[in-house]
mmCIF file with all atom_site columns, C-alpha atoms in Angstrom:
data_model
loop_
_atom_site.group_PDB
_atom_site.id
_atom_site.type_symbol
_atom_site.label_atom_id
_atom_site.label_alt_id
_atom_site.label_comp_id
_atom_site.label_asym_id
_atom_site.label_entity_id
_atom_site.label_seq_id
_atom_site.pdbx_PDB_ins_code
_atom_site.Cartn_x
_atom_site.Cartn_y
_atom_site.Cartn_z
_atom_site.occupancy
_atom_site.B_iso_or_equiv
_atom_site.pdbx_formal_charge
_atom_site.auth_seq_id
_atom_site.auth_comp_id
_atom_site.auth_asym_id
_atom_site.auth_atom_id
_atom_site.pdbx_PDB_model_num
ATOM 1   C CA . LEU A 1 1   ? -64.646 -32.373 1.040   1.00 0.00 ? 414 LEU A CA 1
ATOM 2   C CA . HIS A 1 2   ? -62.737 -30.273 3.585   1.00 0.00 ? 415 HIS A CA 1
ATOM 3   C CA . LEU A 1 3   ? -61.306 -33.409 5.190   1.00 0.00 ? 416 LEU A CA 1
ATOM 4   C CA . ALA A 1 4   ? -60.106 -34.704 1.788   1.00 0.00 ? 417 ALA A CA 1
ATOM 5   C CA . GLN A 1 5   ? -58.428 -31.377 0.977   1.00 0.00 ? 418 GLN A CA 1
ATOM 6   C CA . THR A 1 6   ? -56.731 -31.335 4.371   1.00 0.00 ? 419 THR A CA 1
ATOM 7   C CA . ALA A 1 7   ? -55.516 -34.900 3.847   1.00 0.00 ? 420 ALA A CA 1
ATOM 8   C CA . LEU A 1 8   ? -54.097 -33.967 0.418   1.00 0.00 ? 421 LEU A CA 1
ATOM 9   C CA . ARG A 1 9   ? -52.270 -30.953 1.864   1.00 0.00 ? 422 ARG A CA 1
ATOM 10  C CA . ILE A 1 10  ? -50.785 -33.113 4.605   1.00 0.00 ? 423 ILE A CA 1
ATOM 11  C CA . MET A 1 11  ? -49.686 -35.703 2.050   1.00 0.00 ? 424 MET A CA 1
ATOM 12  C CA . ASP A 1 12  ? -48.066 -32.995 -0.077  1.00 0.00 ? 425 ASP A CA 1
ATOM 13  C CA . ALA A 1 13  ? -46.220 -31.654 2.962   1.00 0.00 ? 426 ALA A CA 1
ATOM 14  C CA . VAL A 1 14  ? -44.981 -35.136 3.847   1.00 0.00 ? 427 VAL A CA 1
ATOM 15  C CA . LYS A 1 15  ? -43.884 -35.814 0.242   1.00 0.00 ? 428 LYS A CA 1
ATOM 16  C CA . ALA A 1 16  ? -41.703 -32.716 0.373   1.00 0.00 ? 429 ALA A CA 1
ATOM 17  C CA . PHE A 1 17  ? -39.598 -34.426 3.025   1.00 0.00 ? 430 PHE A CA 1
ATOM 18  C CA . LEU A 1 18  ? -39.663 -37.970 1.669   1.00 0.00 ? 431 LEU A CA 1
ATOM 19  C CA . PRO A 1 19  ? -37.091 -39.281 -0.763  1.00 0.00 ? 432 PRO A CA 1
ATOM 20  C CA . MET A 1 20  ? -38.178 -39.780 -4.320  1.00 0.00 ? 433 MET A CA 1
ATOM 21  C CA . ALA A 1 21  ? -37.468 -43.506 -4.303  1.00 0.00 ? 434 ALA A CA 1
ATOM 22  C CA . LEU A 1 22  ? -36.401 -46.264 -2.006  1.00 0.00 ? 435 LEU A CA 1
ATOM 23  C CA . PRO A 1 23  ? -33.554 -48.507 -3.133  1.00 0.00 ? 436 PRO A CA 1
ATOM 24  C CA . PRO A 1 24  ? -34.655 -51.045 -5.739  1.00 0.00 ? 437 PRO A CA 1
ATOM 25  C CA . TRP A 1 25  ? -35.397 -54.610 -4.682  1.00 0.00 ? 438 TRP A CA 1
ATOM 26  C CA . PRO A 1 26  ? -33.730 -57.059 -4.854  1.00 0.00 ? 439 PRO A CA 1
ATOM 27  C CA . PRO A 1 27  ? -30.290 -55.558 -4.169  1.00 0.00 ? 440 PRO A CA 1
ATOM 28  C CA . SER A 1 28  ? -27.712 -55.881 -6.912  1.00 0.00 ? 441 SER A CA 1
ATOM 29  C CA . TRP A 1 29  ? -24.166 -54.729 -7.550  1.00 0.00 ? 442 TRP A CA 1
ATOM 30  C CA . GLU A 1 30  ? -25.435 -52.134 -10.026 1.00 0.00 ? 443 GLU A CA 1
ATOM 31  C CA . THR A 1 31  ? -27.729 -50.567 -7.408  1.00 0.00 ? 444 THR A CA 1
ATOM 32  C CA . ARG A 1 32  ? -25.171 -50.542 -4.562  1.00 0.00 ? 445 ARG A CA 1
ATOM 33  C CA . SER A 1 33  ? -24.922 -46.749 -4.536  1.00 0.00 ? 446 SER A CA 1
ATOM 34  C CA . SER A 1 34  ? -28.569 -46.429 -3.550  1.00 0.00 ? 447 SER A CA 1
ATOM 35  C CA . TYR A 1 35  ? -28.083 -48.853 -0.660  1.00 0.00 ? 448 TYR A CA 1
ATOM 36  C CA . LEU A 1 36  ? -24.841 -47.173 0.414   1.00 0.00 ? 449 LEU A CA 1
ATOM 37  C CA . HIS A 1 37  ? -26.597 -43.804 0.333   1.00 0.00 ? 450 HIS A CA 1
ATOM 38  C CA . TRP A 1 38  ? -29.475 -45.026 2.503   1.00 0.00 ? 451 TRP A CA 1
ATOM 39  C CA . TRP A 1 39  ? -27.135 -46.853 4.880   1.00 0.00 ? 452 TRP A CA 1
ATOM 40  C CA . LEU A 1 40  ? -24.925 -43.810 5.380   1.00 0.00 ? 453 LEU A CA 1
ATOM 41  C CA . CYS A 1 41  ? -27.941 -41.522 5.817   1.00 0.00 ? 454 CYS A CA 1
ATOM 42  C CA . ILE A 1 42  ? -29.428 -43.713 8.512   1.00 0.00 ? 455 ILE A CA 1
ATOM 43  C CA . PHE A 1 43  ? -26.243 -44.870 10.228  1.00 0.00 ? 456 PHE A CA 1
ATOM 44  C CA . MET A 1 44  ? -24.227 -41.657 10.207  1.00 0.00 ? 457 MET A CA 1
ATOM 45  C CA . THR A 1 45  ? -27.187 -39.466 11.183  1.00 0.00 ? 458 THR A CA 1
ATOM 46  C CA . GLY A 1 46  ? -28.212 -41.867 13.945  1.00 0.00 ? 459 GLY A CA 1
ATOM 47  C CA . VAL A 1 47  ? -24.751 -42.529 15.362  1.00 0.00 ? 460 VAL A CA 1
ATOM 48  C CA . GLY A 1 48  ? -23.741 -38.894 14.847  1.00 0.00 ? 461 GLY A CA 1
ATOM 49  C CA . SER A 1 49  ? -26.786 -37.774 16.836  1.00 0.00 ? 462 SER A CA 1
ATOM 50  C CA . LEU A 1 50  ? -25.925 -40.145 19.686  1.00 0.00 ? 463 LEU A CA 1
ATOM 51  C CA . LYS A 1 51  ? -22.299 -38.956 19.722  1.00 0.00 ? 464 LYS A CA 1
ATOM 52  C CA . ALA A 1 52  ? -23.249 -35.272 19.561  1.00 0.00 ? 465 ALA A CA 1
ATOM 53  C CA . ALA A 1 53  ? -25.665 -35.778 22.456  1.00 0.00 ? 466 ALA A CA 1
ATOM 54  C CA . GLY A 1 54  ? -22.932 -37.437 24.521  1.00 0.00 ? 467 GLY A CA 1
ATOM 55  C CA . PHE A 1 55  ? -24.331 -40.977 24.589  1.00 0.00 ? 468 PHE A CA 1
ATOM 56  C CA . LEU A 1 56  ? -21.410 -42.657 22.762  1.00 0.00 ? 469 LEU A CA 1
ATOM 57  C CA . ARG A 1 57  ? -18.674 -40.838 24.636  1.00 0.00 ? 470 ARG A CA 1
ATOM 58  C CA . HIS A 1 58  ? -15.028 -41.032 23.595  1.00 0.00 ? 471 HIS A CA 1
ATOM 59  C CA . ASP A 1 59  ? -12.378 -38.452 22.774  1.00 0.00 ? 472 ASP A CA 1
ATOM 60  C CA . LEU A 1 60  ? -13.726 -35.921 20.262  1.00 0.00 ? 473 LEU A CA 1
ATOM 61  C CA . SER A 1 61  ? -17.031 -37.800 19.969  1.00 0.00 ? 474 SER A CA 1
ATOM 62  C CA . ARG A 1 62  ? -19.151 -34.660 20.232  1.00 0.00 ? 475 ARG A CA 1
ATOM 63  C CA . VAL A 1 63  ? -17.183 -32.827 17.545  1.00 0.00 ? 476 VAL A CA 1
ATOM 64  C CA . ALA A 1 64  ? -17.204 -35.844 15.235  1.00 0.00 ? 477 ALA A CA 1
ATOM 65  C CA . GLY A 1 65  ? -20.872 -36.508 15.996  1.00 0.00 ? 478 GLY A CA 1
ATOM 66  C CA . LEU A 1 66  ? -21.842 -32.962 15.089  1.00 0.00 ? 479 LEU A CA 1
ATOM 67  C CA . LEU A 1 67  ? -20.022 -33.245 11.752  1.00 0.00 ? 480 LEU A CA 1
ATOM 68  C CA . GLU A 1 68  ? -21.559 -36.664 11.089  1.00 0.00 ? 481 GLU A CA 1
ATOM 69  C CA . VAL A 1 69  ? -25.108 -35.560 11.858  1.00 0.00 ? 482 VAL A CA 1
ATOM 70  C CA . LEU A 1 70  ? -24.710 -32.409 9.734   1.00 0.00 ? 483 LEU A CA 1
ATOM 71  C CA . GLY A 1 71  ? -23.319 -34.512 6.912   1.00 0.00 ? 484 GLY A CA 1
ATOM 72  C CA . GLY A 1 72  ? -26.131 -37.016 7.294   1.00 0.00 ? 485 GLY A CA 1
ATOM 73  C CA . LEU A 1 73  ? -28.760 -34.284 7.179   1.00 0.00 ? 486 LEU A CA 1
ATOM 74  C CA . VAL A 1 74  ? -27.218 -32.640 4.105   1.00 0.00 ? 487 VAL A CA 1
ATOM 75  C CA . PHE A 1 75  ? -26.743 -36.105 2.640   1.00 0.00 ? 488 PHE A CA 1
ATOM 76  C CA . LEU A 1 76  ? -30.493 -36.770 2.552   1.00 0.00 ? 489 LEU A CA 1
ATOM 77  C CA . PRO A 1 77  ? -31.135 -36.026 -1.125  1.00 0.00 ? 490 PRO A CA 1
ATOM 78  C CA . PRO A 1 78  ? -33.215 -36.474 -3.041  1.00 0.00 ? 491 PRO A CA 1
ATOM 79  C CA . TRP A 1 79  ? -35.000 -34.980 -0.056  1.00 0.00 ? 492 TRP A CA 1
ATOM 80  C CA . ARG A 1 80  ? -36.240 -31.799 -1.689  1.00 0.00 ? 493 ARG A CA 1
ATOM 81  C CA . ARG A 1 81  ? -36.184 -29.492 1.356   1.00 0.00 ? 494 ARG A CA 1
ATOM 82  C CA . VAL A 1 82  ? -32.510 -30.199 1.987   1.00 0.00 ? 495 VAL A CA 1
ATOM 83  C CA . SER A 1 83  ? -31.394 -29.945 -1.631  1.00 0.00 ? 496 SER A CA 1
ATOM 84  C CA . TYR A 1 84  ? -32.933 -26.457 -1.910  1.00 0.00 ? 497 TYR A CA 1
ATOM 85  C CA . PHE A 1 85  ? -29.981 -25.211 0.139   1.00 0.00 ? 498 PHE A CA 1
ATOM 86  C CA . PHE A 1 86  ? -27.709 -26.379 -2.682  1.00 0.00 ? 499 PHE A CA 1
ATOM 87  C CA . ASN A 1 87  ? -29.518 -24.679 -5.530  1.00 0.00 ? 500 ASN A CA 1
ATOM 88  C CA . LYS A 1 88  ? -31.986 -27.570 -5.914  1.00 0.00 ? 501 LYS A CA 1
ATOM 89  C CA . ASN A 1 89  ? -29.103 -29.853 -6.844  1.00 0.00 ? 502 ASN A CA 1
ATOM 90  C CA . PRO A 1 90  ? -29.355 -33.231 -5.063  1.00 0.00 ? 503 PRO A CA 1
ATOM 91  C CA . ALA A 1 91  ? -25.981 -34.305 -6.460  1.00 0.00 ? 504 ALA A CA 1
ATOM 92  C CA . GLU A 1 92  ? -24.256 -31.343 -4.844  1.00 0.00 ? 505 GLU A CA 1
ATOM 93  C CA . SER A 1 93  ? -25.898 -31.946 -1.485  1.00 0.00 ? 506 SER A CA 1
ATOM 94  C CA . LEU A 1 94  ? -24.858 -35.603 -1.705  1.00 0.00 ? 507 LEU A CA 1
ATOM 95  C CA . ARG A 1 95  ? -21.276 -34.479 -2.342  1.00 0.00 ? 508 ARG A CA 1
ATOM 96  C CA . VAL A 1 96  ? -21.235 -31.936 0.504   1.00 0.00 ? 509 VAL A CA 1
ATOM 97  C CA . GLY A 1 97  ? -22.897 -34.357 2.916   1.00 0.00 ? 510 GLY A CA 1
ATOM 98  C CA . ALA A 1 98  ? -20.454 -37.152 2.120   1.00 0.00 ? 511 ALA A CA 1
ATOM 99  C CA . LEU A 1 99  ? -17.493 -34.812 2.549   1.00 0.00 ? 512 LEU A CA 1
ATOM 100 C CA . LEU A 1 100 ? -18.820 -33.600 5.929   1.00 0.00 ? 513 LEU A CA 1
ATOM 101 C CA . ILE A 1 101 ? -19.226 -37.217 7.018   1.00 0.00 ? 514 ILE A CA 1
ATOM 102 C CA . LEU A 1 102 ? -15.655 -37.937 5.925   1.00 0.00 ? 515 LEU A CA 1
ATOM 103 C CA . VAL A 1 103 ? -14.357 -34.950 7.912   1.00 0.00 ? 516 VAL A CA 1
ATOM 104 C CA . GLY A 1 104 ? -16.189 -36.319 10.962  1.00 0.00 ? 517 GLY A CA 1
ATOM 105 C CA . LEU A 1 105 ? -14.740 -39.781 10.396  1.00 0.00 ? 518 LEU A CA 1
ATOM 106 C CA . GLY A 1 106 ? -11.295 -38.209 9.975   1.00 0.00 ? 519 GLY A CA 1
ATOM 107 C CA . VAL A 1 107 ? -11.721 -36.632 13.414  1.00 0.00 ? 520 VAL A CA 1
ATOM 108 C CA . ILE A 1 108 ? -12.508 -40.095 14.805  1.00 0.00 ? 521 ILE A CA 1
ATOM 109 C CA . ILE A 1 109 ? -9.431  -41.714 13.263  1.00 0.00 ? 522 ILE A CA 1
ATOM 110 C CA . SER A 1 110 ? -7.264  -39.080 14.939  1.00 0.00 ? 523 SER A CA 1
ATOM 111 C CA . THR A 1 111 ? -8.186  -40.719 18.264  1.00 0.00 ? 524 THR A CA 1
ATOM 112 C CA . ASN A 1 112 ? -7.564  -44.200 19.625  1.00 0.00 ? 525 ASN A CA 1
ATOM 113 C CA . LYS A 1 113 ? -10.807 -45.225 17.860  1.00 0.00 ? 526 LYS A CA 1
ATOM 114 C CA . ARG A 1 114 ? -8.740  -45.427 14.652  1.00 0.00 ? 527 ARG A CA 1
ATOM 115 C CA . LYS A 1 115 ? -8.596  -49.199 15.246  1.00 0.00 ? 528 LYS A CA 1
ATOM 116 C CA . SER A 1 116 ? -12.358 -49.530 14.869  1.00 0.00 ? 529 SER A CA 1
ATOM 117 C CA . PRO A 1 117 ? -13.429 -51.510 11.794  1.00 0.00 ? 530 PRO A CA 1
ATOM 118 C CA . VAL A 1 118 ? -16.805 -49.736 11.985  1.00 0.00 ? 531 VAL A CA 1
ATOM 119 C CA . CYS A 1 119 ? -15.164 -46.356 11.368  1.00 0.00 ? 532 CYS A CA 1
ATOM 120 C CA . TRP A 1 120 ? -13.061 -47.639 8.481   1.00 0.00 ? 533 TRP A CA 1
ATOM 121 C CA . SER A 1 121 ? -16.030 -49.430 6.899   1.00 0.00 ? 534 SER A CA 1
ATOM 122 C CA . GLN A 1 122 ? -18.031 -46.172 6.876   1.00 0.00 ? 535 GLN A CA 1
ATOM 123 C CA . ILE A 1 123 ? -15.080 -44.408 5.256   1.00 0.00 ? 536 ILE A CA 1
ATOM 124 C CA . ALA A 1 124 ? -14.939 -47.140 2.600   1.00 0.00 ? 537 ALA A CA 1
ATOM 125 C CA . PHE A 1 125 ? -18.714 -46.884 2.032   1.00 0.00 ? 538 PHE A CA 1
ATOM 126 C CA . ALA A 1 126 ? -18.530 -43.098 1.626   1.00 0.00 ? 539 ALA A CA 1
ATOM 127 C CA . PHE A 1 127 ? -15.586 -43.382 -0.779  1.00 0.00 ? 540 PHE A CA 1
ATOM 128 C CA . GLU A 1 128 ? -17.406 -46.000 -2.865  1.00 0.00 ? 541 GLU A CA 1
ATOM 129 C CA . LEU A 1 129 ? -20.599 -43.955 -2.968  1.00 0.00 ? 542 LEU A CA 1
ATOM 130 C CA . MET A 1 130 ? -18.687 -40.903 -4.168  1.00 0.00 ? 543 MET A CA 1
ATOM 131 C CA . ARG A 1 131 ? -16.763 -42.968 -6.741  1.00 0.00 ? 544 ARG A CA 1
ATOM 132 C CA . VAL A 1 132 ? -19.955 -44.490 -8.155  1.00 0.00 ? 545 VAL A CA 1
ATOM 133 C CA . HIS A 1 133 ? -21.812 -41.163 -8.304  1.00 0.00 ? 546 HIS A CA 1
ATOM 134 C CA . PHE A 1 134 ? -19.034 -38.840 -9.434  1.00 0.00 ? 547 PHE A CA 1
ATOM 135 C CA . GLY A 1 135 ? -16.204 -40.983 -10.791 1.00 0.00 ? 548 GLY A CA 1
ATOM 136 C CA . ASN A 1 136 ? -12.656 -41.732 -9.696  1.00 0.00 ? 549 ASN A CA 1
ATOM 137 C CA . GLY A 1 137 ? -11.704 -38.057 -9.826  1.00 0.00 ? 550 GLY A CA 1
ATOM 138 C CA . GLU A 1 138 ? -13.750 -37.472 -6.669  1.00 0.00 ? 551 GLU A CA 1
ATOM 139 C CA . MET A 1 139 ? -11.422 -39.679 -4.620  1.00 0.00 ? 552 MET A CA 1
ATOM 140 C CA . LEU A 1 140 ? -8.967  -36.824 -4.120  1.00 0.00 ? 553 LEU A CA 1
ATOM 141 C CA . LYS A 1 141 ? -11.712 -34.747 -2.462  1.00 0.00 ? 554 LYS A CA 1
ATOM 142 C CA . CYS A 1 142 ? -12.619 -37.735 -0.270  1.00 0.00 ? 555 CYS A CA 1
ATOM 143 C CA . VAL A 1 143 ? -9.017  -38.190 0.841   1.00 0.00 ? 556 VAL A CA 1
ATOM 144 C CA . GLY A 1 144 ? -8.737  -34.429 1.393   1.00 0.00 ? 557 GLY A CA 1
ATOM 145 C CA . ALA A 1 145 ? -11.870 -34.321 3.565   1.00 0.00 ? 558 ALA A CA 1
ATOM 146 C CA . THR A 1 146 ? -10.626 -37.251 5.642   1.00 0.00 ? 559 THR A CA 1
ATOM 147 C CA . VAL A 1 147 ? -7.197  -35.623 6.062   1.00 0.00 ? 560 VAL A CA 1
ATOM 148 C CA . ILE A 1 148 ? -8.838  -32.318 7.073   1.00 0.00 ? 561 ILE A CA 1
ATOM 149 C CA . GLY A 1 149 ? -10.763 -34.222 9.745   1.00 0.00 ? 562 GLY A CA 1
ATOM 150 C CA . LEU A 1 150 ? -7.566  -35.959 10.853  1.00 0.00 ? 563 LEU A CA 1
ATOM 151 C CA . ILE A 1 151 ? -5.713  -32.643 11.181  1.00 0.00 ? 564 ILE A CA 1
ATOM 152 C CA . LEU A 1 152 ? -8.684  -31.072 12.980  1.00 0.00 ? 565 LEU A CA 1
ATOM 153 C CA . GLY A 1 153 ? -8.774  -34.025 15.352  1.00 0.00 ? 566 GLY A CA 1
ATOM 154 C CA . PHE A 1 154 ? -5.057  -33.834 16.115  1.00 0.00 ? 567 PHE A CA 1
ATOM 155 C CA . ALA A 1 155 ? -5.386  -30.084 16.755  1.00 0.00 ? 568 ALA A CA 1
ATOM 156 C CA . LEU A 1 156 ? -8.348  -30.587 19.096  1.00 0.00 ? 569 LEU A CA 1
ATOM 157 C CA . LEU A 1 157 ? -6.515  -33.367 20.934  1.00 0.00 ? 570 LEU A CA 1
ATOM 158 C CA . THR A 1 158 ? -3.469  -31.134 21.332  1.00 0.00 ? 571 THR A CA 1
ATOM 159 C CA . LEU A 1 159 ? -5.688  -28.389 22.735  1.00 0.00 ? 572 LEU A CA 1
ATOM 160 C CA . GLN A 1 160 ? -7.445  -31.006 24.905  1.00 0.00 ? 573 GLN A CA 1
ATOM 161 C CA . ILE A 1 161 ? -10.881 -30.059 23.591  1.00 0.00 ? 574 ILE A CA 1
ATOM 162 C CA . ASP A 1 162 ? -13.754 -32.576 23.933  1.00 0.00 ? 575 ASP A CA 1
ATOM 163 C CA . LEU A 1 163 ? -11.748 -35.269 25.691  1.00 0.00 ? 576 LEU A CA 1
ATOM 164 C CA . LYS A 1 164 ? -13.635 -38.072 27.417  1.00 0.00 ? 577 LYS A CA 1
ATOM 165 C CA . ALA A 1 165 ? -11.604 -37.579 30.586  1.00 0.00 ? 578 ALA A CA 1
ATOM 166 C CA . LYS A 1 166 ? -9.209  -34.696 31.076  1.00 0.00 ? 579 LYS A CA 1
ATOM 167 C CA . GLN A 1 167 ? -5.682  -35.951 31.618  1.00 0.00 ? 580 GLN A CA 1
ATOM 168 C CA . ALA A 1 168 ? -4.095  -34.994 34.944  1.00 0.00 ? 581 ALA A CA 1
#
């Protein structure tokens, strides 16, 4: 009996961190937002962590990586523990997480990595996710977050902060 109760408590603790549902199978155009959400959570958190730790080094990679990993962590709804920070509102944490990711990607496009199709594809995915979830009116916030990241990146480059190799 004690072992069963312990197992149930462990399962309840794990459920608190797990999402409510995986994306539906098979994929369809109507369910693209769920797949985009999962992709951005996994990709941006993973790549952001590697950048922040210094493994994918390029100009401003640590700054961008920190923003991407923060955005990815906030972006985890419907992960209950994270959405509690946003008044138990998974939609708001999705919005804030996506905007943080876009600021991080804006920092990246301020560097010579602006030519990377990977960066631009993640921007397009984040824009589409926000459009599907919140409507076309959210696009202005997406553009604004990306521009804020771009301006931040240009400022950090001008100040020569987090450069891969200091220029002589």
